[in-house]
Amino acid sequence: MKRSRERAAAELFAALYPRLAGWCRRLVDDDETAHEIASEAFTRLWARWTAVAEPQGFLYVTAANLVRDHWRRLERERRAVRRATVEAAVNPTAQPADPSVRLLVQSLPDRLRVPILLHYYADMPIREVSVLTGRKEGTVKSDLHAARELLRAHLGRSLDHAR
């Protein structure tokens, strides 16, 4: 039984992987990313092998979702680059960001760190952060404010010591 399942999976992989990877390649315009997405779709199919009635449909829907996630990630990165470019153009004499900011964010308690990472680093709106963390929007706003104040206070002390 197990051998026939493995043989069926291998045959399905041989039959569908090239087409699925090619389809992904046309959507993401990058060979490596396309192969990662196609491989991940097959990995997810294999994890649910006995429960999936239509493997080909499952593969394409899964790959489409992974492509969509990839596009969203690219858009967030583009927005961050645009934002950084605009900030650099507006304030060209500003010092480069202190790498210790990352360490400061990492040192925040979870209650404050998670909303900061989701809102500022993953570019999620407060409403989405609220849903993901299971907290009210007002609580998320309050946590973001508290985290910014802690970071501001610590960075202010660091700048005072540097003078």
XYZ file of C-alpha atoms in Angstrom, residues 7-160:
154
model
C 4.799 5.425 -6.685
C 1.616 7.396 -7.355
C 3.148 10.491 -5.745
C 6.358 10.076 -7.769
C 4.379 9.687 -10.997
C 2.274 12.742 -10.168
C 5.432 14.735 -9.419
C 7.056 13.667 -12.704
C 3.909 14.504 -14.653
C 2.980 17.837 -13.037
C 6.093 19.453 -11.548
C 7.563 20.832 -14.790
C 4.248 22.360 -15.828
C 3.538 23.759 -12.352
C 7.056 25.221 -12.033
C 6.745 26.754 -15.511
C 3.403 28.289 -14.619
C 4.878 29.726 -11.419
C 7.891 31.002 -13.393
C 5.623 33.044 -15.646
C 3.920 34.542 -12.583
C 6.970 35.387 -10.465
C 9.542 35.972 -13.227
C 12.290 34.140 -11.311
C 13.389 30.514 -11.753
C 14.535 29.924 -8.181
C 11.366 31.375 -6.633
C 9.192 29.430 -9.072
C 10.872 26.155 -8.122
C 10.591 26.983 -4.414
C 6.858 27.637 -4.807
C 6.241 24.500 -6.873
C 8.245 22.392 -4.408
C 6.368 23.854 -1.458
C 3.034 23.094 -3.157
C 4.097 19.446 -3.580
C 5.326 19.304 0.020
C 1.949 20.534 1.244
C 0.173 18.034 -1.011
C 2.290 15.177 0.322
C 1.444 16.197 3.911
C -2.270 15.826 3.047
C -1.910 13.079 0.436
C -4.676 10.801 1.717
C -7.144 13.648 2.288
C -6.830 15.376 -1.118
C -9.355 14.192 -3.685
C -8.016 16.266 -6.590
C -4.214 16.592 -6.316
C -3.725 18.704 -9.447
C -6.293 21.270 -8.323
C -4.803 21.298 -4.843
C -1.338 21.930 -6.290
C -2.426 24.847 -8.453
C -4.530 26.486 -5.745
C -1.684 26.105 -3.238
C 0.850 27.469 -5.735
C -1.453 30.405 -6.544
C -1.680 31.241 -2.835
C 2.097 31.028 -2.485
C 2.556 33.278 -5.537
C 0.136 35.785 -4.016
C 2.132 35.736 -0.771
C 5.312 36.304 -2.785
C 3.768 39.295 -4.580
C 2.618 40.782 -1.273
C 6.100 40.392 0.199
C 7.613 42.089 -2.868
C 5.135 44.972 -2.615
C 5.953 45.478 1.084
C 9.645 45.548 0.205
C 9.046 48.063 -2.616
C 7.051 50.322 -0.277
C 9.799 50.145 2.334
C 12.440 51.064 -0.263
C 10.299 53.958 -1.550
C 9.732 55.162 2.001
C 13.446 54.985 2.777
C 14.297 56.763 -0.488
C 11.822 59.558 0.220
C 13.113 59.935 3.777
C 16.701 60.091 2.518
C 15.745 62.728 -0.077
C 13.841 64.827 2.468
C 16.554 64.591 5.118
C 19.815 63.885 3.258
C 22.052 64.834 6.207
C 20.436 62.324 8.539
C 22.730 59.745 10.047
C 22.184 56.181 8.857
C 19.890 54.165 11.078
C 21.685 52.913 14.141
C 21.921 49.117 13.936
C 21.195 49.040 17.652
C 17.556 49.951 16.834
C 17.069 46.355 15.728
C 18.544 45.161 19.012
C 16.336 47.574 20.929
C 13.236 46.271 19.178
C 14.329 42.700 19.907
C 14.770 43.605 23.576
C 11.193 44.879 23.935
C 8.787 42.624 25.836
C 6.649 40.406 23.559
C 3.566 42.475 24.324
C 5.258 45.505 22.700
C 7.643 43.826 20.248
C 5.039 41.826 18.324
C 2.857 44.832 17.387
C 5.973 46.834 16.383
C 7.201 44.039 14.134
C 3.803 43.444 12.551
C 2.894 47.113 12.087
C 6.220 48.671 11.104
C 8.239 45.797 9.712
C 5.473 43.737 8.056
C 3.557 46.904 7.128
C 0.247 45.618 8.503
C -2.551 48.013 9.401
C -3.531 48.254 13.058
C -6.796 46.420 12.362
C -4.873 43.408 11.019
C -2.399 43.484 13.928
C -5.403 43.506 16.243
C -6.871 40.400 14.608
C -3.552 38.525 14.543
C -2.709 39.276 18.171
C -6.258 38.889 19.490
C -6.139 42.335 21.080
C -8.464 45.298 20.655
C -7.347 48.019 18.223
C -7.061 50.499 21.087
C -4.773 48.129 22.961
C -2.593 47.699 19.864
C -2.371 51.491 19.470
C -1.464 51.846 23.131
C 1.197 49.131 22.864
C 2.659 50.784 19.752
C 2.783 54.118 21.579
C 4.431 52.569 24.633
C 7.016 50.794 22.465
C 7.816 53.999 20.548
C 8.253 55.880 23.838
C 10.625 53.221 25.177
C 12.632 53.250 21.971
C 12.682 57.063 21.870
C 13.846 57.284 25.489
C 16.587 54.722 24.977
C 17.770 56.278 21.723
C 17.751 59.722 23.354
C 19.993 58.424 26.134
C 22.316 56.842 23.584
C 22.590 60.112 21.661
C 23.264 62.059 24.873
